[in-house]
Amino acid sequence: MKKKELLQFVQAVGIAAIVFILFVLPVSASLPQAGLLATPVENGYAGFSYGTNVKEEPTAENPESKVWFNDGYWWGTLFDETQNQWAIHRLDWATMSWEVTPTTLDSRIDDKDGQVSTRFDALWDEDAGKLYLASNMRLSNPSHANTDEKRGKLFRYSYDANANTYTLDDGFPVTINTDRTQTLVIEKDSSGRLWTTYISRFPTSDPTDVEDYKVYLNYTRTPGDDTSWGAPVDLTTMVGSAAVVAFDDHTSLITYGDKVGLMWSNNLDTNFYYGEYTVGDEPTDWDIKPVSVSGMTLMADDHIKLATNGSQVFAAIKTQNPPPGGPLTGVLARDTDGTFSFHTFSNGSSNDTHPTLVYHETENRLYMFVASNEAGGMICYNTMDVTTPLRNMTMEVKPCSSDLTVSAPHFIASSVYPRINHPTASKHAVDSRSGVLVLASDQDNGQMYLYNLIGSAPYVTAHTPGVGELVESDEMVITATFSLDIDPATLNTTTFRVTSPGGVLIDGTVTYDAATRTATFTASEPPVKGWTYTAAVTSGITDTAGRSVVAMSWQFEYDTENVQVPPLVLYLPMLGK
């Protein structure tokens, strides 16, 4: 029912219609539902409890990403204790609280302990408008799964920007491996081919015959067909014993340009390995070598998180058994010529672990995060500007410690939740619009989600009318809601403006509601039927900290009683036309 028809209906039947609308008509469940208010802690925010029905450490492991940025919001795969299942959540900028959406996720239960055991790696493809979730029934001691319902699955969702929801596409999920694994990573290359990697083994019927743990790779056989998966490839067929690893080693993927990067740790021979594939080659044609850093020996531990700036690759890693002054955590940087350099975050005198990494496009900078202890503690971070060549990059070497005089800056820390662990960050690069978000968890103190966000510039999170909307109104009222508090002195009809099809500024007034962070442009004259108007939010608007808003513009039309005949038409009869 259109708005005008609804109004006529209400006027005709009176209060009964209002009662009918409020209490009988179903309410749409498409929008995210408000979550529990976030609680500020010493550094960051405490969210809500994920409870005890999901296997511990819901933000683990390093190679996987549980959060992504899309359509002006941060989203994540979080466990909703009230529904006893995973669901997509959206971070509300105004309250810094996670809102649950109607999109529930794969919540398969381990028949041995009755707990939900699934975990996800999230890949957001902005160009395609698709969300990919690789879902595995997490098993610390990975192994072949005899039944399909326990194997790794790929779920693909389409995003509806008007409803702010994700809908599972037809034909999904599809099975992408034959195993239960500790991690399962998904990537997509420039041809549209999907890739996944993981570590597993295939036990035999003989209990004395212990099959090796190996690195596996799988991919869609037809680029662009996300359902065309085949049998996984055992990488020992490519590199021999280099792909024979420990049960808790990590493997991961990254795409950049026309390349796909593959990296894994090997606790058995203490090497990191890196392989590169060029799009268009045979999918099994990889150039794989041990990682070598000039003048340095790095003994691999089972921690890897990859990031890229589009041409170079960075890996947050951890080493094993370093001497007190030797490097424990840091960034392996792979330059365009294939050479590696290492940049220390913390040394062997610390207990830092579970590193994660994000590349910031606007700042051309890396953000690295670590947990202070294997059992949890706090999350610290440091940054490093990307230079040419990469070997010239520097980062101040500091541990993650409760002693602020020696520690790297705290990012998530709380005296109430002193066992914060397993930081997870986005797979994609971030920018000034998104800022840098890290989500973590405290398993020992109420099973709590904790998180923090820094570096976000203010931008429009919602606006009316919508893009391309046909508005049925005889008045022009335009709104823009911002992610951060705006300085009202910077709002006027120049910084928040509306123009006619000829680019002429529309007269009006601009007001600001601080409670909702919403600016409203009200035109002095009614809109004209059939005209396409352009609203623009400019960088002249700043937040209360003086940061410029991310500029944007959008167009819309009006279906109104106000019809204006173009001046040329009035003169046509005089011209004999």
Coordinates of C-alpha atoms in Angstrom, one line a residue:
M1 CA 0.0 0.0 0.0
K2 CA 1.4 3.4 -1.0
K3 CA 1.7 6.1 1.6
K4 CA -1.1 8.3 -0.1
E5 CA -3.4 5.3 -0.3
L6 CA -2.7 4.4 3.3
L7 CA -3.6 7.9 4.4
Q8 CA -6.9 7.8 2.5
F9 CA -7.7 4.5 4.1
V10 CA -7.1 5.7 7.6
Q11 CA -9.2 8.9 7.0
A12 CA -12.0 6.8 5.7
V13 CA -12.3 4.2 8.5
G14 CA -10.8 6.1 11.4
I15 CA -9.3 4.7 14.6
A16 CA -10.2 1.1 13.7
A17 CA -7.7 1.3 10.9
I18 CA -5.0 2.5 13.2
V19 CA -5.6 -0.3 15.6
F20 CA -5.5 -2.8 12.7
I21 CA -2.2 -1.4 11.4
L22 CA -0.5 -1.4 14.8
F23 CA -1.6 -4.7 16.1
V24 CA -2.6 -6.9 13.2
L25 CA -0.3 -6.2 10.3
P26 CA 3.0 -8.1 10.6
V27 CA 6.1 -6.0 11.5
S28 CA 9.0 -6.4 9.2
A29 CA 11.9 -8.3 10.7
S30 CA 14.4 -7.2 8.0
L31 CA 16.2 -4.5 10.0
P32 CA 18.9 -5.4 12.6
Q33 CA 17.4 -5.6 16.1
A34 CA 18.9 -3.5 18.8
G35 CA 21.4 -5.4 21.0
L36 CA 22.6 -5.0 24.5
L37 CA 24.2 -1.7 25.1
A38 CA 28.0 -1.8 25.1
T39 CA 29.9 -1.2 28.3
P40 CA 33.0 1.0 28.0
V41 CA 36.1 -0.6 29.6
E42 CA 39.6 0.8 30.2
N43 CA 40.3 0.3 26.4
G44 CA 37.4 -0.5 24.2
Y45 CA 34.0 -1.9 24.9
A46 CA 32.5 -5.0 26.5
G47 CA 29.6 -6.3 24.4
F48 CA 27.6 -9.4 25.3
S49 CA 28.1 -12.9 26.5
Y50 CA 28.2 -15.7 23.9
G51 CA 27.5 -18.3 26.7
T52 CA 28.6 -21.8 27.1
N53 CA 26.7 -23.6 24.3
V54 CA 29.3 -22.7 21.7
K55 CA 32.8 -24.2 21.7
E56 CA 35.3 -21.9 23.4
E57 CA 37.3 -19.1 21.7
P58 CA 34.7 -17.9 19.1
T59 CA 37.0 -15.3 17.7
A60 CA 39.8 -17.8 17.0
E61 CA 41.9 -18.5 14.8
N62 CA 44.5 -16.1 13.4
P63 CA 44.1 -16.9 9.6
E64 CA 40.4 -16.4 9.7
S65 CA 38.4 -13.1 9.7
K66 CA 35.2 -12.8 11.6
V67 CA 34.4 -9.1 10.7
W68 CA 34.0 -7.1 7.5
F69 CA 33.0 -3.6 6.5
N70 CA 30.2 -2.9 4.1
D71 CA 27.6 -0.2 3.3
G72 CA 28.9 2.1 6.0
Y73 CA 28.8 -0.5 8.8
W74 CA 31.0 -3.1 10.5
W75 CA 29.5 -6.6 10.4
G76 CA 30.5 -9.8 12.1
T77 CA 29.7 -13.4 12.8
L78 CA 28.9 -13.5 16.5
F79 CA 27.2 -16.2 18.6
D80 CA 23.7 -15.2 19.8
E81 CA 23.2 -17.0 23.1
T82 CA 19.5 -16.2 23.2
Q83 CA 18.9 -18.0 19.9
N84 CA 21.6 -20.6 20.6
Q85 CA 23.1 -20.0 17.1
W86 CA 25.4 -17.9 15.1
A87 CA 24.0 -14.8 13.4
I88 CA 25.3 -11.9 11.4
H89 CA 25.5 -8.8 13.7
R90 CA 25.9 -5.1 12.8
L91 CA 27.8 -2.6 14.8
D92 CA 25.7 0.4 15.7
W93 CA 27.8 3.6 15.4
A94 CA 25.7 5.5 17.9
T95 CA 25.8 3.1 20.8
M96 CA 28.9 1.0 19.7
S97 CA 26.7 -2.1 20.4
W98 CA 26.3 -5.2 18.2
E99 CA 22.8 -5.6 16.8
V100 CA 21.6 -9.0 15.8
T101 CA 20.2 -9.3 12.2
P102 CA 17.6 -11.9 11.0
T103 CA 20.4 -13.8 9.2
T104 CA 21.2 -16.9 11.2
L105 CA 24.3 -18.9 10.3
D106 CA 25.5 -22.5 10.2
S107 CA 25.3 -23.7 13.8
R108 CA 26.1 -27.4 13.5
I109 CA 26.4 -29.3 16.8
D110 CA 29.2 -31.6 17.8
D111 CA 27.5 -34.9 18.7
K112 CA 30.2 -35.7 21.3
D113 CA 29.7 -32.7 23.6
G114 CA 26.4 -31.1 22.3
Q115 CA 28.1 -27.8 21.7
V116 CA 27.9 -25.7 18.5
S117 CA 31.3 -26.2 16.9
T118 CA 31.2 -24.2 13.7
R119 CA 33.5 -21.3 12.9
F120 CA 33.7 -18.9 10.0
D121 CA 36.1 -17.1 7.7
A122 CA 34.4 -14.1 6.1
L123 CA 35.1 -12.7 2.7
W124 CA 33.1 -9.7 1.5
D125 CA 33.2 -9.1 -2.3
E126 CA 32.1 -5.5 -2.7
D127 CA 32.1 -5.6 -6.5
A128 CA 29.8 -8.6 -6.6
G129 CA 27.8 -7.6 -3.6
K130 CA 28.4 -11.1 -2.2
L131 CA 29.4 -12.3 1.3
Y132 CA 31.3 -15.6 1.4
L133 CA 31.5 -17.6 4.7
A134 CA 33.7 -20.7 4.8
S135 CA 32.2 -22.7 7.7
N136 CA 34.0 -25.6 9.4
M137 CA 33.2 -27.7 12.4
R138 CA 36.3 -26.7 14.3
L139 CA 38.5 -29.5 15.5
S140 CA 41.8 -28.8 17.2
N141 CA 43.1 -32.2 16.0
P142 CA 42.0 -31.9 12.3
S143 CA 40.9 -35.1 10.5
H144 CA 39.0 -36.5 7.6
A145 CA 35.2 -36.5 8.2
N146 CA 33.4 -39.6 7.1
T147 CA 30.0 -37.9 6.7
D148 CA 29.2 -34.9 4.5
E149 CA 27.3 -33.0 7.2
K150 CA 30.6 -32.6 9.2
R151 CA 32.7 -31.3 6.4
G152 CA 33.7 -27.8 5.5
K153 CA 30.9 -25.8 3.7
L154 CA 30.7 -22.5 1.7
F155 CA 27.8 -20.2 2.2
R156 CA 27.2 -17.3 -0.2
Y157 CA 24.9 -14.4 0.7
S158 CA 23.5 -11.5 -1.3
Y159 CA 23.3 -8.1 0.4
D160 CA 20.1 -6.0 0.3
A161 CA 21.2 -2.3 1.0
N162 CA 17.6 -1.2 1.5
A163 CA 16.8 -3.8 4.2
N164 CA 20.4 -4.0 5.6
T165 CA 20.2 -7.8 5.4
Y166 CA 22.0 -10.8 3.9
T167 CA 20.1 -13.6 2.2
L168 CA 21.5 -17.0 1.4
D169 CA 21.8 -17.6 -2.3
D170 CA 20.1 -20.6 -4.0
G171 CA 22.4 -23.6 -4.4
F172 CA 24.3 -22.9 -1.2
P173 CA 25.8 -24.2 1.0
V174 CA 28.2 -26.4 -1.0
T175 CA 30.9 -28.8 0.4
I176 CA 34.4 -27.5 -0.2
N177 CA 36.5 -30.2 1.6
T178 CA 36.3 -33.6 3.2
D179 CA 37.4 -32.7 6.7
R180 CA 36.9 -31.2 10.1
T181 CA 39.7 -28.7 10.6
Q182 CA 41.1 -26.1 13.0
T183 CA 40.9 -23.3 10.3
L184 CA 39.3 -23.0 6.9
V185 CA 40.2 -19.9 4.8
I186 CA 38.4 -18.6 1.7
E187 CA 39.7 -16.2 -1.0
K188 CA 38.6 -15.1 -4.5
D189 CA 41.0 -14.2 -7.3
S190 CA 40.6 -11.6 -10.1
S191 CA 39.1 -14.3 -12.5
G192 CA 36.4 -15.1 -10.0
R193 CA 37.9 -18.4 -8.9
L194 CA 37.4 -19.3 -5.3
W195 CA 40.2 -20.9 -3.2
T196 CA 40.4 -22.5 0.2
T197 CA 43.2 -24.0 2.3
Y198 CA 43.4 -26.0 5.5
I199 CA 45.4 -28.6 7.3
S200 CA 44.1 -32.2 7.9
R201 CA 45.0 -35.9 7.7
F202 CA 43.3 -39.1 6.5
P203 CA 43.4 -41.8 9.3
T204 CA 43.6 -45.4 8.2
S205 CA 41.9 -48.4 9.7
D206 CA 45.2 -49.4 11.3
P207 CA 45.6 -47.6 14.6
T208 CA 49.4 -48.0 14.5
D209 CA 49.5 -46.3 11.1
V210 CA 49.5 -42.6 11.9
E211 CA 48.8 -40.5 8.8
D212 CA 50.7 -37.3 8.4
Y213 CA 49.1 -33.9 8.8
K214 CA 49.3 -32.1 5.5
V215 CA 48.5 -28.8 3.8
Y216 CA 45.5 -29.0 1.4
L217 CA 44.3 -26.6 -1.3
N218 CA 41.0 -26.6 -3.1
Y219 CA 39.5 -24.3 -5.7
T220 CA 36.4 -23.9 -8.0
R221 CA 37.0 -25.7 -11.3
T222 CA 35.2 -23.0 -13.3
P223 CA 36.1 -19.4 -12.4
G224 CA 32.8 -17.5 -11.7
D225 CA 30.9 -20.7 -10.8
D226 CA 31.1 -20.7 -7.0
T227 CA 29.6 -24.2 -6.8
S228 CA 32.1 -26.0 -9.0
W229 CA 34.4 -27.5 -6.4
G230 CA 36.4 -30.7 -6.9
A231 CA 38.6 -33.0 -4.8
P232 CA 41.1 -31.2 -2.5
V233 CA 44.8 -31.2 -3.6
D234 CA 47.3 -32.7 -1.2
L235 CA 50.3 -30.2 -1.5
T236 CA 52.8 -33.0 -0.9
T237 CA 52.2 -33.8 -4.5
M238 CA 53.7 -30.3 -5.3
V239 CA 56.4 -29.8 -2.6
G240 CA 56.9 -33.1 -0.9
S241 CA 57.6 -33.2 2.8
A242 CA 57.5 -29.3 3.1
A243 CA 53.7 -29.8 3.2
V244 CA 53.9 -32.3 6.0
V245 CA 53.2 -30.2 9.2
A246 CA 52.1 -30.4 12.8
F247 CA 48.4 -30.7 13.7
D248 CA 48.2 -27.1 14.9
D249 CA 50.1 -25.4 12.1
H250 CA 48.3 -22.6 10.1
T251 CA 47.8 -22.1 6.4
S252 CA 46.3 -19.0 4.7
L253 CA 45.5 -17.3 1.4
I254 CA 45.6 -13.8 0.0
T255 CA 44.8 -12.3 -3.4
Y256 CA 46.4 -9.3 -5.0
G257 CA 46.3 -8.1 -8.6
D258 CA 46.4 -11.2 -10.8
K259 CA 48.1 -13.2 -8.1
V260 CA 47.1 -15.6 -5.3
G261 CA 49.4 -16.0 -2.3
L262 CA 49.5 -19.1 -0.1
M263 CA 51.5 -19.2 3.2
W264 CA 51.8 -21.9 5.9
S265 CA 53.8 -22.6 9.0
N266 CA 55.7 -25.8 9.5
N267 CA 56.6 -26.6 13.1
L268 CA 58.3 -29.8 12.1
D269 CA 61.1 -28.2 9.9
T270 CA 60.6 -24.7 11.5
N271 CA 60.1 -23.0 8.1
F272 CA 57.4 -20.7 6.8
Y273 CA 56.5 -21.4 3.2
Y274 CA 55.1 -19.0 0.6
G275 CA 53.6 -19.8 -2.8
E276 CA 52.4 -17.6 -5.6
Y277 CA 50.0 -18.5 -8.3
T278 CA 49.3 -16.4 -11.5
V279 CA 45.7 -16.2 -12.6
G280 CA 45.3 -18.0 -15.9
D281 CA 47.8 -20.7 -15.2
E282 CA 46.8 -24.2 -14.3
P283 CA 45.4 -24.1 -10.7
T284 CA 48.1 -26.6 -9.6
D285 CA 51.0 -24.5 -11.1
W286 CA 52.4 -22.8 -8.0
D287 CA 55.8 -21.3 -7.3
I288 CA 56.4 -22.4 -3.6
K289 CA 59.5 -21.8 -1.6
P290 CA 60.7 -21.5 2.0
V291 CA 60.5 -17.9 3.3
S292 CA 64.1 -16.6 3.6
V293 CA 65.0 -13.3 5.3
S294 CA 68.5 -12.0 4.7
G295 CA 70.7 -12.1 7.8
M296 CA 68.0 -13.6 10.0
T297 CA 66.7 -17.1 11.0
L298 CA 63.0 -17.3 11.9
M299 CA 61.7 -20.6 13.4
A300 CA 58.1 -20.9 12.5
D301 CA 55.3 -21.1 15.0
D302 CA 51.6 -21.7 14.2
H303 CA 50.4 -18.1 13.8
I304 CA 49.7 -16.4 10.5
K305 CA 47.5 -13.5 9.4
L306 CA 47.9 -12.1 5.9
A307 CA 47.2 -8.7 4.5
T308 CA 48.0 -6.8 1.2
N309 CA 48.0 -3.4 -0.3
G310 CA 47.2 -4.8 -3.7
S311 CA 50.8 -5.6 -4.8
Q312 CA 52.8 -6.5 -1.7
V313 CA 52.0 -9.0 1.0
F314 CA 52.4 -8.8 4.7
A315 CA 52.1 -11.6 7.3
A316 CA 51.7 -11.2 11.1
I317 CA 53.6 -14.1 12.5
K318 CA 55.0 -15.6 15.6
T319 CA 58.3 -17.5 16.0
Q320 CA 59.1 -20.4 18.3
N321 CA 61.7 -20.5 21.1
P322 CA 63.5 -17.2 20.3
P323 CA 66.4 -16.1 22.6
P324 CA 65.4 -13.3 25.1
G325 CA 66.5 -10.6 22.6
G326 CA 65.3 -12.4 19.5
P327 CA 62.1 -11.7 17.6
L328 CA 58.9 -13.3 18.9
T329 CA 56.2 -11.6 16.9
G330 CA 56.3 -9.3 13.9
V331 CA 55.6 -8.7 10.3
L332 CA 57.0 -10.6 7.4
A333 CA 56.9 -8.3 4.3
R334 CA 57.1 -9.6 0.8
D335 CA 58.1 -7.0 -1.7
T336 CA 57.1 -6.9 -5.4
D337 CA 60.5 -8.6 -6.3
G338 CA 59.7 -11.6 -4.1
T339 CA 62.2 -10.7 -1.3
F340 CA 61.2 -10.9 2.3
S341 CA 62.1 -8.6 5.2
F342 CA 61.1 -9.0 8.9
H343 CA 60.0 -6.2 11.3
T344 CA 59.8 -7.1 15.0
F345 CA 56.8 -6.2 17.1
S346 CA 58.0 -7.9 20.3
N347 CA 60.9 -10.0 21.3
G348 CA 61.5 -13.3 23.2
S349 CA 61.3 -11.8 26.7
S350 CA 57.5 -11.3 26.2
N351 CA 54.6 -13.7 26.0
D352 CA 52.9 -12.1 23.1
T353 CA 50.8 -14.3 20.9
H354 CA 47.9 -14.6 18.4
P355 CA 49.0 -11.8 16.1
T356 CA 46.6 -10.2 13.6
L357 CA 47.2 -7.6 10.9
V358 CA 45.3 -5.0 8.9
Y359 CA 46.4 -2.7 6.0
H360 CA 45.0 0.9 6.1
E361 CA 44.7 2.2 2.6
T362 CA 44.2 5.9 3.4
E363 CA 47.2 6.0 5.7
N364 CA 49.3 3.5 3.8
R365 CA 50.0 1.9 7.2
L366 CA 50.0 -1.5 8.8
Y367 CA 48.2 -2.1 12.1
M368 CA 49.4 -5.1 14.0
F369 CA 47.7 -6.5 17.1
V370 CA 48.7 -9.2 19.7
A371 CA 47.4 -10.8 22.8
S372 CA 49.6 -10.5 25.9
N373 CA 49.5 -14.1 26.9
E374 CA 48.5 -17.5 25.5
A375 CA 45.8 -17.7 28.2
G376 CA 44.7 -14.2 27.4
G377 CA 45.2 -10.8 29.0
M378 CA 44.9 -7.7 26.9
I379 CA 45.2 -6.7 23.2
C380 CA 48.0 -4.3 22.3
Y381 CA 48.8 -2.8 18.9
N382 CA 51.5 -1.0 17.0
T383 CA 51.7 0.6 13.5
M384 CA 54.2 0.8 10.8
D385 CA 54.2 3.0 7.7
V386 CA 54.7 1.1 4.4
T387 CA 57.8 2.3 2.6
T388 CA 59.7 1.7 -0.6
P389 CA 61.4 -0.7 -0.4
L390 CA 59.6 -2.6 2.3
R391 CA 62.9 -3.5 4.1
N392 CA 63.1 0.1 5.2
M393 CA 59.9 -0.1 7.3
T394 CA 60.4 0.3 11.1
M395 CA 58.2 -0.4 14.1
E396 CA 59.0 0.3 17.8
V397 CA 59.8 -2.9 19.6
K398 CA 57.6 -3.2 22.7
P399 CA 55.8 -6.1 24.5
C400 CA 52.1 -6.2 25.3
S401 CA 52.2 -5.6 29.0
S402 CA 50.1 -4.3 31.9
D403 CA 53.0 -2.0 32.6
L404 CA 52.2 1.0 30.5
T405 CA 55.7 2.5 30.9
V406 CA 57.1 -0.3 28.7
S407 CA 54.1 -1.7 26.8
A408 CA 52.9 -1.2 23.3
P409 CA 49.7 0.8 23.4
H410 CA 46.7 -1.0 24.8
F411 CA 43.8 -1.5 22.3
I412 CA 41.4 -3.7 24.3
A413 CA 42.0 -4.0 28.0
S414 CA 39.8 -4.4 31.1
S415 CA 40.3 -5.1 34.8
V416 CA 36.9 -6.8 34.8
Y417 CA 37.8 -9.1 31.8
P418 CA 41.5 -9.8 32.3
R419 CA 41.7 -12.8 29.9
I420 CA 41.0 -11.1 26.6
N421 CA 42.3 -13.2 23.7
H422 CA 42.2 -14.2 20.0
P423 CA 41.9 -10.8 18.3
T424 CA 40.3 -11.0 14.8
A425 CA 40.3 -8.3 12.1
S426 CA 39.0 -7.8 8.6
K427 CA 40.4 -9.7 5.6
H428 CA 40.1 -6.7 3.4
A429 CA 42.0 -3.4 3.7
V430 CA 40.4 -0.6 5.7
D431 CA 40.3 3.1 5.2
S432 CA 39.4 6.4 6.9
R433 CA 35.7 5.7 6.5
S434 CA 35.8 2.3 8.2
G435 CA 38.6 2.8 10.7
V436 CA 40.2 -0.2 12.3
L437 CA 38.0 -2.7 14.2
V438 CA 39.3 -5.6 16.3
L439 CA 37.0 -8.2 17.9
A440 CA 38.2 -10.4 20.7
S441 CA 36.8 -12.6 23.5
D442 CA 37.3 -13.5 27.2
Q443 CA 36.5 -17.2 27.6
D444 CA 37.1 -17.3 31.4
N445 CA 35.1 -14.3 32.6
G446 CA 31.6 -14.6 31.5
Q447 CA 32.3 -15.6 27.9
M448 CA 32.3 -12.0 26.7
Y449 CA 32.9 -10.3 23.4
L450 CA 35.2 -7.3 23.6
Y451 CA 36.2 -4.9 20.8
N452 CA 37.5 -1.5 19.9
L453 CA 37.5 0.8 16.9
I454 CA 39.9 3.6 16.0
G455 CA 40.6 5.9 13.1
S456 CA 37.2 6.3 11.6
A457 CA 36.3 9.6 9.8
P458 CA 32.7 10.7 10.1
Y459 CA 30.5 9.7 7.1
V460 CA 26.9 9.3 6.2
T461 CA 25.4 6.0 7.6
A462 CA 21.9 6.6 6.3
H463 CA 20.0 9.2 4.2
T464 CA 16.6 10.0 2.8
P465 CA 15.4 9.9 0.2
G466 CA 17.3 6.7 -1.0
V467 CA 19.4 6.5 -4.1
G468 CA 17.2 6.7 -7.1
E469 CA 14.0 6.9 -5.0
L470 CA 10.8 8.3 -6.5
V471 CA 9.4 10.4 -3.6
E472 CA 5.6 11.1 -3.3
S473 CA 5.6 14.4 -1.6
D474 CA 4.9 18.1 -2.3
E475 CA 7.7 19.1 0.1
M476 CA 11.4 18.5 -0.2
V477 CA 13.0 17.3 3.0
I478 CA 16.4 15.6 2.8
T479 CA 18.2 14.0 5.7
A480 CA 21.7 12.6 6.3
T481 CA 22.7 10.7 9.5
F482 CA 26.4 10.6 10.4
S483 CA 28.6 8.0 12.1
L484 CA 30.0 10.5 14.6
D485 CA 29.0 13.7 16.3
I486 CA 29.0 16.7 13.9
D487 CA 30.0 20.3 14.6
P488 CA 26.7 22.1 13.7
A489 CA 28.6 25.3 12.9
T490 CA 29.9 23.5 9.7
L491 CA 26.4 22.6 8.5
N492 CA 24.8 25.0 6.0
T493 CA 23.3 25.0 2.5
T494 CA 26.7 25.0 0.9
T495 CA 28.2 22.0 2.8
F496 CA 24.9 20.1 2.7
R497 CA 23.4 21.2 -0.5
V498 CA 20.7 20.1 -3.0
T499 CA 20.9 21.0 -6.7
S500 CA 18.3 20.9 -9.6
P501 CA 19.0 19.1 -12.9
G502 CA 20.8 22.2 -14.2
G503 CA 23.1 22.3 -11.2
V504 CA 21.3 25.3 -9.6
L505 CA 21.4 25.4 -5.8
I506 CA 18.1 24.9 -4.2
D507 CA 17.2 27.4 -1.5
G508 CA 16.5 26.1 2.0
T509 CA 17.6 25.7 5.6
V510 CA 19.7 23.1 7.4
T511 CA 19.1 21.9 11.0
Y512 CA 20.9 19.3 13.1
D513 CA 19.6 16.9 15.7
A514 CA 22.6 16.0 17.9
A515 CA 20.7 13.2 19.6
T516 CA 20.4 11.2 16.4
R517 CA 23.4 12.8 14.5
T518 CA 21.0 13.8 11.7
A519 CA 21.2 16.8 9.5
T520 CA 18.0 17.9 7.7
F521 CA 17.8 20.1 4.6
T522 CA 14.3 21.6 4.1
A523 CA 13.7 23.3 0.7
S524 CA 12.1 26.7 0.6
E525 CA 10.1 25.8 -2.5
P526 CA 8.2 22.5 -3.4
P527 CA 10.0 20.1 -5.8
V528 CA 9.1 19.8 -9.4
K529 CA 7.5 16.7 -10.9
G530 CA 9.9 14.6 -13.0
W531 CA 13.1 16.5 -12.0
T532 CA 16.1 14.6 -10.8
Y533 CA 17.7 16.3 -7.8
T534 CA 21.2 15.7 -6.4
A535 CA 22.0 16.0 -2.7
A536 CA 25.6 16.4 -1.7
V537 CA 27.4 16.1 1.7
T538 CA 30.8 17.8 1.4
S539 CA 34.1 17.6 3.2
G540 CA 33.4 21.1 4.6
I541 CA 31.3 19.4 7.3
T542 CA 33.5 18.2 10.2
D543 CA 32.9 16.3 13.4
T544 CA 33.5 17.7 16.9
A545 CA 37.1 16.7 16.7
G546 CA 37.6 18.7 13.5
R547 CA 37.8 15.7 11.1
S548 CA 36.2 16.2 7.6
V549 CA 33.2 14.1 6.6
V550 CA 33.7 11.6 3.8
A551 CA 32.0 13.4 0.9
M552 CA 29.2 11.7 -1.0
S553 CA 26.2 12.6 -3.3
W554 CA 23.1 10.8 -4.5
Q555 CA 20.1 11.5 -6.7
F556 CA 16.3 11.1 -6.5
E557 CA 13.1 12.3 -8.1
Y558 CA 9.7 13.6 -6.9
D559 CA 6.2 12.5 -7.9
T560 CA 4.4 15.6 -7.0
E561 CA 1.4 17.8 -8.0
N562 CA 3.8 20.6 -8.7
V563 CA 4.4 20.6 -12.5
Q564 CA 6.7 23.2 -14.0
V565 CA 6.7 23.6 -17.8
P566 CA 10.2 24.2 -19.1
P567 CA 10.4 27.8 -20.4
L568 CA 11.3 26.7 -24.0
V569 CA 8.0 25.0 -24.4
L570 CA 6.1 28.2 -23.7
Y571 CA 7.8 29.9 -26.7
L572 CA 7.4 27.0 -29.2
P573 CA 3.9 28.2 -30.4
M574 CA 5.4 31.6 -31.1
L575 CA 7.9 29.9 -33.3
G576 CA 5.3 28.2 -35.3
K577 CA 6.0 24.8 -33.9

